[in-house]
Coordinates of C-alpha atoms in Angstrom, one line a residue:
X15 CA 47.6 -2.0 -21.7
X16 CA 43.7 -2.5 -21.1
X17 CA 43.9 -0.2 -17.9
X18 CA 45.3 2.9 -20.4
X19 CA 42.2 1.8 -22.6
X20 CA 40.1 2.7 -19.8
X21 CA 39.0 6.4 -19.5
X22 CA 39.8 7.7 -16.7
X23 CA 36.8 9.0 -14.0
X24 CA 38.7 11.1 -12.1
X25 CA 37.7 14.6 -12.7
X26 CA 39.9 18.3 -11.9
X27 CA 38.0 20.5 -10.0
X28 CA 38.1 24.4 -11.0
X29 CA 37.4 26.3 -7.8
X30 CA 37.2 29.3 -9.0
X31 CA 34.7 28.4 -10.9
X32 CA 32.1 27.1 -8.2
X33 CA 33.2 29.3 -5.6
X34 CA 30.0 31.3 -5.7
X35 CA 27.7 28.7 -4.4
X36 CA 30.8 27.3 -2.3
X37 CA 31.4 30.5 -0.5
X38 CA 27.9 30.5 0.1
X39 CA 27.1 27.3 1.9
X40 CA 30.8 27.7 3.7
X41 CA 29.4 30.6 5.3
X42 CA 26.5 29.6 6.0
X43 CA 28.1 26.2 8.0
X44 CA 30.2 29.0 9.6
X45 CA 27.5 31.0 11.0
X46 CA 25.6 27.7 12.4
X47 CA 28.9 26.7 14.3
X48 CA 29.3 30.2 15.4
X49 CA 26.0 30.4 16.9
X50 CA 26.7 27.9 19.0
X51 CA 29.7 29.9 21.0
X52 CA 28.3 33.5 21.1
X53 CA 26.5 34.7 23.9
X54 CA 23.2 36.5 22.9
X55 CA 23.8 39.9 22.8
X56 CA 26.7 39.1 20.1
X57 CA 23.7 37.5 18.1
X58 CA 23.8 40.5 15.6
X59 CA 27.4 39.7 14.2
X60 CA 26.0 36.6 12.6
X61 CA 24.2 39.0 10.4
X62 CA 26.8 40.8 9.2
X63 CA 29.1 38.0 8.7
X64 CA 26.0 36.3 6.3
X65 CA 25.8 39.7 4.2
X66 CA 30.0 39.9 4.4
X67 CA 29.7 36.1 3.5
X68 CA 27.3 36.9 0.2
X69 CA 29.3 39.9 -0.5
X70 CA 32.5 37.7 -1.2
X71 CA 30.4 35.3 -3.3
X72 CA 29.1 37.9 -5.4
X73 CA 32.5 39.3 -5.9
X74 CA 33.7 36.1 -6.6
X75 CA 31.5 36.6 -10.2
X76 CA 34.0 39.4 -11.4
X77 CA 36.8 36.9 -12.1
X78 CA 34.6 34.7 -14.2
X79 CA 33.1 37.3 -16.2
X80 CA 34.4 36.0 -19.8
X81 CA 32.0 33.2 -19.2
X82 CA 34.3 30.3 -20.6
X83 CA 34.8 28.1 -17.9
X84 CA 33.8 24.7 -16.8
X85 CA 34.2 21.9 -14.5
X86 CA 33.1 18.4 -13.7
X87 CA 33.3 17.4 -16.8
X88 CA 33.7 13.4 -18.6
X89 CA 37.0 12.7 -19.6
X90 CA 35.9 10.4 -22.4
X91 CA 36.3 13.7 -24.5
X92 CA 32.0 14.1 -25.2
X93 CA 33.0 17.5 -23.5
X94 CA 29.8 17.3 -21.3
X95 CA 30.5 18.7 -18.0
X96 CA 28.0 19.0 -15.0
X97 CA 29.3 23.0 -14.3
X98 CA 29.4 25.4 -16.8
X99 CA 30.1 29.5 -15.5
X100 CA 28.7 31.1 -18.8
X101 CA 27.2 34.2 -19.2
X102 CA 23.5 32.7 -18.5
X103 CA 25.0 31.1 -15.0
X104 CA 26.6 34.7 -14.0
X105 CA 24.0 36.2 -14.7
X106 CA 21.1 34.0 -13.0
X107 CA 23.8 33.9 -10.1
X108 CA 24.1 37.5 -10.2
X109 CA 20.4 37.9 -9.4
X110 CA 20.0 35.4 -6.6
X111 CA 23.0 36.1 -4.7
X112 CA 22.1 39.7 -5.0
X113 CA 18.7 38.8 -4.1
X114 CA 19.5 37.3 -1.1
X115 CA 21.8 40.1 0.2
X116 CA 19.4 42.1 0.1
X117 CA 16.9 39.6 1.9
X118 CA 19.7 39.5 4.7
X119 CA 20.4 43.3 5.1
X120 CA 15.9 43.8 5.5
X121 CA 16.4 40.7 7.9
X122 CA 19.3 41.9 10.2
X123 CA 15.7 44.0 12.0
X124 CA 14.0 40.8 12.3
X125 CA 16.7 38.7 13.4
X126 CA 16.9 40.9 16.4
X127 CA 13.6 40.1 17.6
X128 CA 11.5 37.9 16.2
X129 CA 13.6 35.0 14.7
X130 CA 16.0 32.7 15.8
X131 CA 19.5 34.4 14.6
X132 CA 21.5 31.4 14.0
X133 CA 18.9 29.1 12.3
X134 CA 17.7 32.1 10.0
X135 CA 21.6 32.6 8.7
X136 CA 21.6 28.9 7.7
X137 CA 19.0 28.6 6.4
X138 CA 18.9 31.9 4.3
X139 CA 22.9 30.7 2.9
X140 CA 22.1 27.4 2.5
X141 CA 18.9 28.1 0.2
X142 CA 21.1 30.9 -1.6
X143 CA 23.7 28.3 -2.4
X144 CA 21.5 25.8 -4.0
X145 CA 19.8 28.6 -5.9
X146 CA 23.6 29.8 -7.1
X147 CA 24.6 26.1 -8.1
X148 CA 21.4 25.6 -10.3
X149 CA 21.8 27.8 -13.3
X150 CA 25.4 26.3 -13.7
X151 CA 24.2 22.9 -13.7
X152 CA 24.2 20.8 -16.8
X153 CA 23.1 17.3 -16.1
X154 CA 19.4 16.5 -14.8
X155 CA 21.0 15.0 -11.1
X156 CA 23.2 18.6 -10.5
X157 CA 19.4 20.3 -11.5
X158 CA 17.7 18.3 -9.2
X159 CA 19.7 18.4 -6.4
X160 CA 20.4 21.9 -6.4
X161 CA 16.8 22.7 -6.8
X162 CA 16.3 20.8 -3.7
X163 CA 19.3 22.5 -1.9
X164 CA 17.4 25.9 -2.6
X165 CA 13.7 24.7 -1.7
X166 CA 14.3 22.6 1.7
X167 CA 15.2 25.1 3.7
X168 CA 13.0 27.6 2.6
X169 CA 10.4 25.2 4.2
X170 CA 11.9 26.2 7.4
X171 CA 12.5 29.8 6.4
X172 CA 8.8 30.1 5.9
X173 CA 8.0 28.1 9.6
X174 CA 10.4 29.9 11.6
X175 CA 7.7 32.0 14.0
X176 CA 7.5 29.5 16.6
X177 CA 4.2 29.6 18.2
X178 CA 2.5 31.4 15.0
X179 CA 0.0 29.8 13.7
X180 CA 0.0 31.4 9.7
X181 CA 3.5 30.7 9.9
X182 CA 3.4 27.1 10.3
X183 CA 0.5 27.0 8.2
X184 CA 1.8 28.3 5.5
X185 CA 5.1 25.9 5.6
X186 CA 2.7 23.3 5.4
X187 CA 1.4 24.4 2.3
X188 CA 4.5 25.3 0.9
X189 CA 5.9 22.1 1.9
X190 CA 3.0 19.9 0.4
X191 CA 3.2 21.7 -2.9
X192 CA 6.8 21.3 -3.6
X193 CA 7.3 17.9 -2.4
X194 CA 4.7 16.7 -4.8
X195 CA 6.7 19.1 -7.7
X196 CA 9.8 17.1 -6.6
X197 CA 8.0 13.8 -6.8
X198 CA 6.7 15.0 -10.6
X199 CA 10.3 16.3 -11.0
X200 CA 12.1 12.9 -10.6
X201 CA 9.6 10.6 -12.3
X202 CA 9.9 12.5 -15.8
X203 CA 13.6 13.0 -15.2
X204 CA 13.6 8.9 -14.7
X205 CA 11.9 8.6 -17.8
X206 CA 14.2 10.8 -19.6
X207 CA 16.9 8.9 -18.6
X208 CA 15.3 5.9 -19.5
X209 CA 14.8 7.0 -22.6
X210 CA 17.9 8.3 -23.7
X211 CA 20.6 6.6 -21.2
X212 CA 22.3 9.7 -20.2
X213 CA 21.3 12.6 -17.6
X214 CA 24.2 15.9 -19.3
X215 CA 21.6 18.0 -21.2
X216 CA 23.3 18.8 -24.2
X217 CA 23.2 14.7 -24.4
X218 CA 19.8 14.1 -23.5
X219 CA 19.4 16.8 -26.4
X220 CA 21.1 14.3 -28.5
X221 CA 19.1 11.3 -27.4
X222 CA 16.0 12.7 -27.6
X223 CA 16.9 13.7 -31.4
X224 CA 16.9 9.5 -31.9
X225 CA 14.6 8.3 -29.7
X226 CA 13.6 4.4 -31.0
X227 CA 9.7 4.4 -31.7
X228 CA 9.3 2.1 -28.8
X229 CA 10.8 4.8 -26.2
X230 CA 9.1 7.6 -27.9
X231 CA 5.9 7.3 -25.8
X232 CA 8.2 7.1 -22.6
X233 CA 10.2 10.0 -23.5
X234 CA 7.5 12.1 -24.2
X235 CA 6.2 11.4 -20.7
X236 CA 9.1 12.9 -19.3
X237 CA 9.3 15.8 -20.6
X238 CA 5.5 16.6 -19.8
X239 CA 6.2 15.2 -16.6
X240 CA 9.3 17.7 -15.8
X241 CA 7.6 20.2 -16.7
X242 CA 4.8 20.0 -14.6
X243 CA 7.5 19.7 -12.0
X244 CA 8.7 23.2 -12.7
X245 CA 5.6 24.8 -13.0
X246 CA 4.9 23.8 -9.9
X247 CA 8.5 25.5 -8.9
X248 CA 7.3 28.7 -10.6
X249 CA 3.7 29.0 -9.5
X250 CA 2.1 28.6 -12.9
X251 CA -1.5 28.3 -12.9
X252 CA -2.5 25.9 -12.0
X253 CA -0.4 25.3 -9.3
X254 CA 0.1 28.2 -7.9
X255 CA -2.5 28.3 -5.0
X256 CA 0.2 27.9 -2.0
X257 CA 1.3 31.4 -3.1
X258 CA -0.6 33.7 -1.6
X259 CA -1.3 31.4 1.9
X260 CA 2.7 31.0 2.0
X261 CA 3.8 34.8 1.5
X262 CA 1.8 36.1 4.4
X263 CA 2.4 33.6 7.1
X264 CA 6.3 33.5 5.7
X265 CA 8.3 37.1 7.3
X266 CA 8.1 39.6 5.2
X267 CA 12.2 39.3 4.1
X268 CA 11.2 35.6 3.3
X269 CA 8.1 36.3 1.6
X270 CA 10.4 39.1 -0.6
X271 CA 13.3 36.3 -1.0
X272 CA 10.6 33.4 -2.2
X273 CA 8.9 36.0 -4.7
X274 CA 12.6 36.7 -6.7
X275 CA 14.8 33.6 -5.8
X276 CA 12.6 31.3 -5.2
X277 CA 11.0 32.0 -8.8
X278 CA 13.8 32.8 -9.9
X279 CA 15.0 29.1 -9.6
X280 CA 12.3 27.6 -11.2
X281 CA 12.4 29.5 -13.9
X282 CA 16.3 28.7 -14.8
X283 CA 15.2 25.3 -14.4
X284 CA 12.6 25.4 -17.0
X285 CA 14.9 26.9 -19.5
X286 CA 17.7 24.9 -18.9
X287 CA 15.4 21.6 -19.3
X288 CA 13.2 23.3 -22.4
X289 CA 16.3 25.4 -24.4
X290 CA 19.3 23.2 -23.9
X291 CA 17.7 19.3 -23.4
X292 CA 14.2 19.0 -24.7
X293 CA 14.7 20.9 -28.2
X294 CA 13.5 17.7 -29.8
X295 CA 10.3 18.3 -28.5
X296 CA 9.6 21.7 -29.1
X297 CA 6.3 20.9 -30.4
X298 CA 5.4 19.6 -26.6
X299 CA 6.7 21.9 -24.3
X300 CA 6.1 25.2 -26.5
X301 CA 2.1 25.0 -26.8
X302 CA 1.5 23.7 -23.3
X303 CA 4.3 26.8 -22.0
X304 CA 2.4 29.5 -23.8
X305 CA -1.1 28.3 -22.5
X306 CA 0.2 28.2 -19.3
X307 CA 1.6 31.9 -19.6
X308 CA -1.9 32.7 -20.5
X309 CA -3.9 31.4 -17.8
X310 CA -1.1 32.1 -15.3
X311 CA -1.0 35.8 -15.9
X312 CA -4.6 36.0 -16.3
X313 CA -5.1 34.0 -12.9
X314 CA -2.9 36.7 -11.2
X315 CA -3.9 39.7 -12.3
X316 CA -7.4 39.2 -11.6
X317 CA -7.3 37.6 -8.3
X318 CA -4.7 40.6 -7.6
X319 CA -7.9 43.1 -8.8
X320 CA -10.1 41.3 -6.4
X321 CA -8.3 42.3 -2.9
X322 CA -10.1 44.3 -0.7
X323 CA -8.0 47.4 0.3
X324 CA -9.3 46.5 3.9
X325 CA -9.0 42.8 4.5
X326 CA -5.7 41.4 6.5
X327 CA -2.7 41.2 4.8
X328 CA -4.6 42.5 1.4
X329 CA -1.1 44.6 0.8
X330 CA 1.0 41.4 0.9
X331 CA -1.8 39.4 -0.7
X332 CA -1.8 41.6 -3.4
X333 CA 1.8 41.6 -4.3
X334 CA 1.5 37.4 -4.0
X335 CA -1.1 37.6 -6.6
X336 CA 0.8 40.3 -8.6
X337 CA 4.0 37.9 -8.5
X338 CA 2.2 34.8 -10.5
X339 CA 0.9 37.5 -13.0
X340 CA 4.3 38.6 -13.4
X341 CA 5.1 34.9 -13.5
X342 CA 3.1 34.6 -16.7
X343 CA 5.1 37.5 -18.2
X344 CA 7.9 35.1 -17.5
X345 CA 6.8 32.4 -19.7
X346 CA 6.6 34.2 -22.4
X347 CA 9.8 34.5 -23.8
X348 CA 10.3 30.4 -23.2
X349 CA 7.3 29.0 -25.3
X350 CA 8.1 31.5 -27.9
X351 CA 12.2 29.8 -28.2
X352 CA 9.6 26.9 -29.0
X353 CA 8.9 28.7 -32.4
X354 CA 11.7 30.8 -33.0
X355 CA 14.9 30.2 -34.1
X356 CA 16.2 33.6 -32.8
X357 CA 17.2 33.8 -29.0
X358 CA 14.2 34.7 -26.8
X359 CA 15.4 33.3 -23.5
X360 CA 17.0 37.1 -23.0
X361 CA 14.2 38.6 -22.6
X362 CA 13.3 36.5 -19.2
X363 CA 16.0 37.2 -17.8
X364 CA 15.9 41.2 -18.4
X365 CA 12.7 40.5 -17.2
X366 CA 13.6 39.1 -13.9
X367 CA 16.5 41.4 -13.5
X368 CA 13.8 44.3 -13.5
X369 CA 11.0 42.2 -11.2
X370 CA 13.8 41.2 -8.9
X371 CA 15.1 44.9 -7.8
X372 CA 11.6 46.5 -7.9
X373 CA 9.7 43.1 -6.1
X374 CA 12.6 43.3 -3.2
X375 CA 11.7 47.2 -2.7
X376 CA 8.1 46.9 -2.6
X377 CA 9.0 44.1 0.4
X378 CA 11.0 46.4 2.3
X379 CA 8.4 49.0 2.0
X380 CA 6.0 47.0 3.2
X381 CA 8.2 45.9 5.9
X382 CA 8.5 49.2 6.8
X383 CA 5.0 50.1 7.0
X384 CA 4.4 46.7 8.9
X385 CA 6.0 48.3 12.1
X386 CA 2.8 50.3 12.7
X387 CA 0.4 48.1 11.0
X388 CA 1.2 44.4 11.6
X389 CA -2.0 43.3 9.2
X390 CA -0.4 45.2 6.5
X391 CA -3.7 46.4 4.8
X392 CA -3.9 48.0 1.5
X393 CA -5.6 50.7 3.3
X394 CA -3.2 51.3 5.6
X395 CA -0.7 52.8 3.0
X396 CA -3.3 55.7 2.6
X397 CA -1.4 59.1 3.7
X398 CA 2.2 57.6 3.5
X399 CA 3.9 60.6 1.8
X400 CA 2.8 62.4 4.9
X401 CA 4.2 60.4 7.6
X402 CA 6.9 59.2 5.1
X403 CA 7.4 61.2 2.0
X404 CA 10.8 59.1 0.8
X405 CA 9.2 55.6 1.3
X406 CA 6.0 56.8 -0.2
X407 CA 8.2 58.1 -3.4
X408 CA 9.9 54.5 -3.5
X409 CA 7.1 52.5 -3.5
X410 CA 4.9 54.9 -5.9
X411 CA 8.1 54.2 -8.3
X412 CA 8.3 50.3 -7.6
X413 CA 4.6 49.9 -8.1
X414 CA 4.5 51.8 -11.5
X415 CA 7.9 49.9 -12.9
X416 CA 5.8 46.4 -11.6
X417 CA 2.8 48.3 -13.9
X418 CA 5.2 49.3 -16.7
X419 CA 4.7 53.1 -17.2
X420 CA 6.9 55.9 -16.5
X421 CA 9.0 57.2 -14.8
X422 CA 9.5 53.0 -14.2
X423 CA 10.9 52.9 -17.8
X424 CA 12.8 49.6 -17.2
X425 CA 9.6 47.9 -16.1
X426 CA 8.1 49.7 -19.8
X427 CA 10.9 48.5 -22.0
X428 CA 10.9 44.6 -20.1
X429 CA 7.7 44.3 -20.8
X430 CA 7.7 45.7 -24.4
X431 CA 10.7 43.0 -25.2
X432 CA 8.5 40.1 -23.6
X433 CA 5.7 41.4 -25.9
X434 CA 8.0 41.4 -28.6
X435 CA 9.2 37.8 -28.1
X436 CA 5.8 36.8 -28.1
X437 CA 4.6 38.7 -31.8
X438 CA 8.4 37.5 -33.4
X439 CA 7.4 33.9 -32.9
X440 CA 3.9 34.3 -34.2
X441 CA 2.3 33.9 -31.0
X442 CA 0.2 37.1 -31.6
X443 CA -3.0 35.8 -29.3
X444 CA -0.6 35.5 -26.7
X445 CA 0.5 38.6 -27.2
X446 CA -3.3 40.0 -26.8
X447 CA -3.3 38.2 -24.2
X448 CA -0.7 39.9 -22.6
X449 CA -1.4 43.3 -23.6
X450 CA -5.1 42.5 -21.5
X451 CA -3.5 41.6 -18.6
X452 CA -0.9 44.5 -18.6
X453 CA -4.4 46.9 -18.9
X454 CA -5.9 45.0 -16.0
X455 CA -2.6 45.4 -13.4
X456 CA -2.9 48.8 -14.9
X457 CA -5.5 49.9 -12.4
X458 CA -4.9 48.1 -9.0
X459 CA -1.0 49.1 -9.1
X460 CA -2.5 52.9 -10.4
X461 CA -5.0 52.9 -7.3
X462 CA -2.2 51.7 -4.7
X463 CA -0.4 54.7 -6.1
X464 CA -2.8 57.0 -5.8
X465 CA -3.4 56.1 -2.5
X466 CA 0.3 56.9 -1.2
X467 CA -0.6 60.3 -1.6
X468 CA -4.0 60.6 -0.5
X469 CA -5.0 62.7 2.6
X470 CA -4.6 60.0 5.8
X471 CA -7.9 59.1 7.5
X472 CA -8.3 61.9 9.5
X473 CA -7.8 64.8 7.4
X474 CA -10.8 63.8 5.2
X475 CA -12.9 64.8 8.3
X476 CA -11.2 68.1 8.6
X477 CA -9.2 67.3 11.9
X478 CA -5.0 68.2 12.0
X479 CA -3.4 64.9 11.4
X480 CA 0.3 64.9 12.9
X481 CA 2.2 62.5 10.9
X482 CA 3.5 59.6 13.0
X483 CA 7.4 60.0 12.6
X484 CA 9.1 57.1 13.9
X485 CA 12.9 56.5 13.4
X486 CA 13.0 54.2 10.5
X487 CA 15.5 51.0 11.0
X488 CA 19.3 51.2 9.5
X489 CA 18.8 48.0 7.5
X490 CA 15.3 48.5 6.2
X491 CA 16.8 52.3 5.1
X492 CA 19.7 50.8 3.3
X493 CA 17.5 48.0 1.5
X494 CA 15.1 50.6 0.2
X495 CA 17.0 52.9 -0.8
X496 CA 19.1 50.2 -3.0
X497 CA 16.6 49.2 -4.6
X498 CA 15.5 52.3 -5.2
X499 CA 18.4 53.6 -6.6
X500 CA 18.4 50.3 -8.3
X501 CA 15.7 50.9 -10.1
X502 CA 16.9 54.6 -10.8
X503 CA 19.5 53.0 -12.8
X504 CA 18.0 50.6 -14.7
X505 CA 15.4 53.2 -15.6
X506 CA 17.9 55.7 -16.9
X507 CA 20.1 53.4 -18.9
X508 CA 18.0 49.9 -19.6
X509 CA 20.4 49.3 -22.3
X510 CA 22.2 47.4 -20.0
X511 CA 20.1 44.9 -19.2
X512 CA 18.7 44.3 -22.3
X513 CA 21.5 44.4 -24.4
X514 CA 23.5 42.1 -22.5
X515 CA 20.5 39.6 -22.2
X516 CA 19.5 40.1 -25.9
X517 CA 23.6 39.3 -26.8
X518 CA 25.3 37.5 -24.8
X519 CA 23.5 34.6 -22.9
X520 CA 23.2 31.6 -25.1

């Protein structure tokens, strides 16, 4: 009789419902074992059985599309589950797994060459399937653990050049800056759970409602503490300074992968911990969010402004830079659901949806144009419509969607939704603020441009320039013009994204 009192801690797994992550890291335990039995000139298959592999996992997203389901979840009938597939998870999981294929098809070149074939795989499905199993989590040990999963072994992503000394520098850095997040990360989620007793968010929403005065000091502390953690995670100023280091020593399909996925999951961490278990404390989180959107986008955009077109690595500096602007953008939309009762969390995701497909083609651009200028200068894009009229086209159209004007109208009508967010919950200074900074990206994305099209060097001095034609990889083709057409699409009809993010996410 006292045993049938007892609730029962067993707990039905829905495998549908996690098979996106689980497909993931499956494959990606495959393709380590499978290195181990091919011979080397069979090296290339593990590529295409990592893009097959993320292919399945991201068709694995059509079945769950009603966004009702849920697993892991107490049977002492709170209805808290660790797993939840809503529309927020799909889509979040939509953009990472999508993400990363394309991160695998612009790496299938490098893979070849100059990376270790059967370490990269791992490491590239194993980072995607922690960044796929965040968004669905729901208590604060699932968060932590898949924000781990996703950040570990992009540490090794980042160091894989043996012998190279940026590269290992730069995993340093990267290395440093997110253990010390993780640290942060864990002390204020201790102190959360100290506070209120449980770690499910919609419960530690509940505890932190009735908080007993003597906890209230603790629980305060971790919810500053937290997030901190994930400001680290998203490079928000100011910690943001492994950035720039950490994108050029990473390759270039890393450096693309970290600027969407790997922000990507901070940011779904930060609005899962704000939006669903730190309501209570609005009044925290909100003003410190919104100052941080200021000084982060502010911080970007003006260190972005500052590269020389000629200095090493100034192209791929420049989009590092450009990515914690856009980072501030990000912000936006969370410390206004601080003062808003209406939903504002949409407009980060449409957001990232945009800055995820443009970001990725301006990588495999500059991949492209790193084949016959390793130091990637600014300057050395001058004249690209002449060697290469349709990557020139592509990255004219990335660059002016990142700046928000047309014919980039999905870059336009993302920004104008974050603006509104900001104005709707009376934030109008950050607005300002905002409207500043979009002016200043204004004119170093407008002078990249312009410089696509320019005469190359030696025209200016009146000499015949033949245009260096050289066959252009298969994958770096297919990545570019995806993204492209991508952003095509999202440009003609951005209805899409913004209705579905405005409607259907919380």
């Amino acid at each position: 009789m006292a045993a049938d009192s007892v609730p029962s801690l067993v707990q039905s797994v829905d495998w549908l419902t996690i098979a996106p992550p689980t497909i993931t890291a499956v494959v990606g335990l495959v393709v380590l074992v499978v290195d181990l039995f091919v011979e080397e000139r069979r090296k290339p298959l593990l590529g295409a059985l990592a893009v097959a592999g993320l292919i399945a996992a991201m068709a694995t997203l059509l079945p769950l599309r009603k966004g009702d389901r849920s697993t892991f979840c107490l049977t002492d009938g709170t209805e808290a589950c660790s797993y939840t597939a809503d529309h927020f998870t799909l889509a979040i999981q939509f953009l990472v797994l999508g993400g990363a294929l394309l991160t695998a098809v612009l790496s299938l070149t490098y893979t070849r060459k100059d990376l270790p074939a059967g370490e990269f795989w791992f490491l590239l499905l194993s980072s995607a399937a922690g960044a796929a199993l965040l968004p669905a989590s729901r208590d604060l040990a699932t968060l932590v653990v898949a924000l781990e999963v996703a950040s570990l072994p992009a540490f090794a992503l980042v160091g894989l050049r043996r012998g190279d000394r940026l590269s290992s520098e730069a995993a340093l850095k990267f290395f440093l800056s997110s253990v010390t997040a993780t640290a942060v990360t864990l002390l204020g989620v201790s102190f959360v759970y100290a506070a209120t007793g449980t770690l499910h968010l919609t419960q530690v929403a509940a505890g932190l409602e009735n908080v007993p005065g003597q906890l209230d000091t603790l629980a305060k502390a971790g919810v500053a503490l937290t997030l901190v953690g994930f400001a680290f995670k998203t490079a928000a100023v100011p910690f943001h300074f492994w950035v720039p280091d950490t994108y050029v020593g990473a390759p270039l399909p890393v450096a693309g992968y970290l600027s969407v996925v790997g922000k990507a999951v901070g940011f779904t961490g930060l609005i899962l911990v704000t939006v669903i278990a730190f309501p209570a404390y609005a009044d925290i989180w909100g003003p410190a969010l919104a100052v941080l959107a200021a000084l982060t986008m502010t911080a970007g955009n003006v260190a972005a402004l500052r590269q020389s077109a000629t200095r090493a690595w100034s192209a791929v500096r420049l989009l590092a830079w450009s990515s914690v602007g856009q980072a501030g953008y990000l912000l936006v939309p969370i410390a206004a659901a601080a003062y808003s009762s209406d939903d504002q969390i949409g407009a980060t995701v449409a957001y990232a949806l945009m800055y995820a497909v443009v970001n990725l083609g301006a990588f495999s651009v500059a991949a492209l144009v790193a084949r016959n200028h390793p130091q990637n200068r600014i300057a050395d894009y001058r004249g690209l419509y002449a060697a290469r009229p349709a990557a020139a086209l592509a990255m004219g159209f990335f660059l002016l969607c990142l700046a928000g004007l047309p014919p980039g109208i999905i870059g336009l009508f993302a920004k104008v939704t974050v603006f509104s967010s900001a104005v709707d919950a009376g934030l109008g200074w950050l607005a300002v603020v905002m409207g500043v900074n979009v002016v200043i990206a204004l004119y170093y994305y407008l002078q990249w441009t312009a410089l696509l099209f320019r005469a190359p060097h030696g025209a200016v001095s009146g000499a015949e320039v033949e245009p260096v034609r050289r066959r252009t990889p298969a994958p770096v083709t297919v990545a570019i013009a995806l993204t492209a057409v991508g952003g095509v699409v999202l440009s003609g009809y951005p209805q899409l994204v913004l209705r579905f993010a405005a409607d259907t996410l919380f």
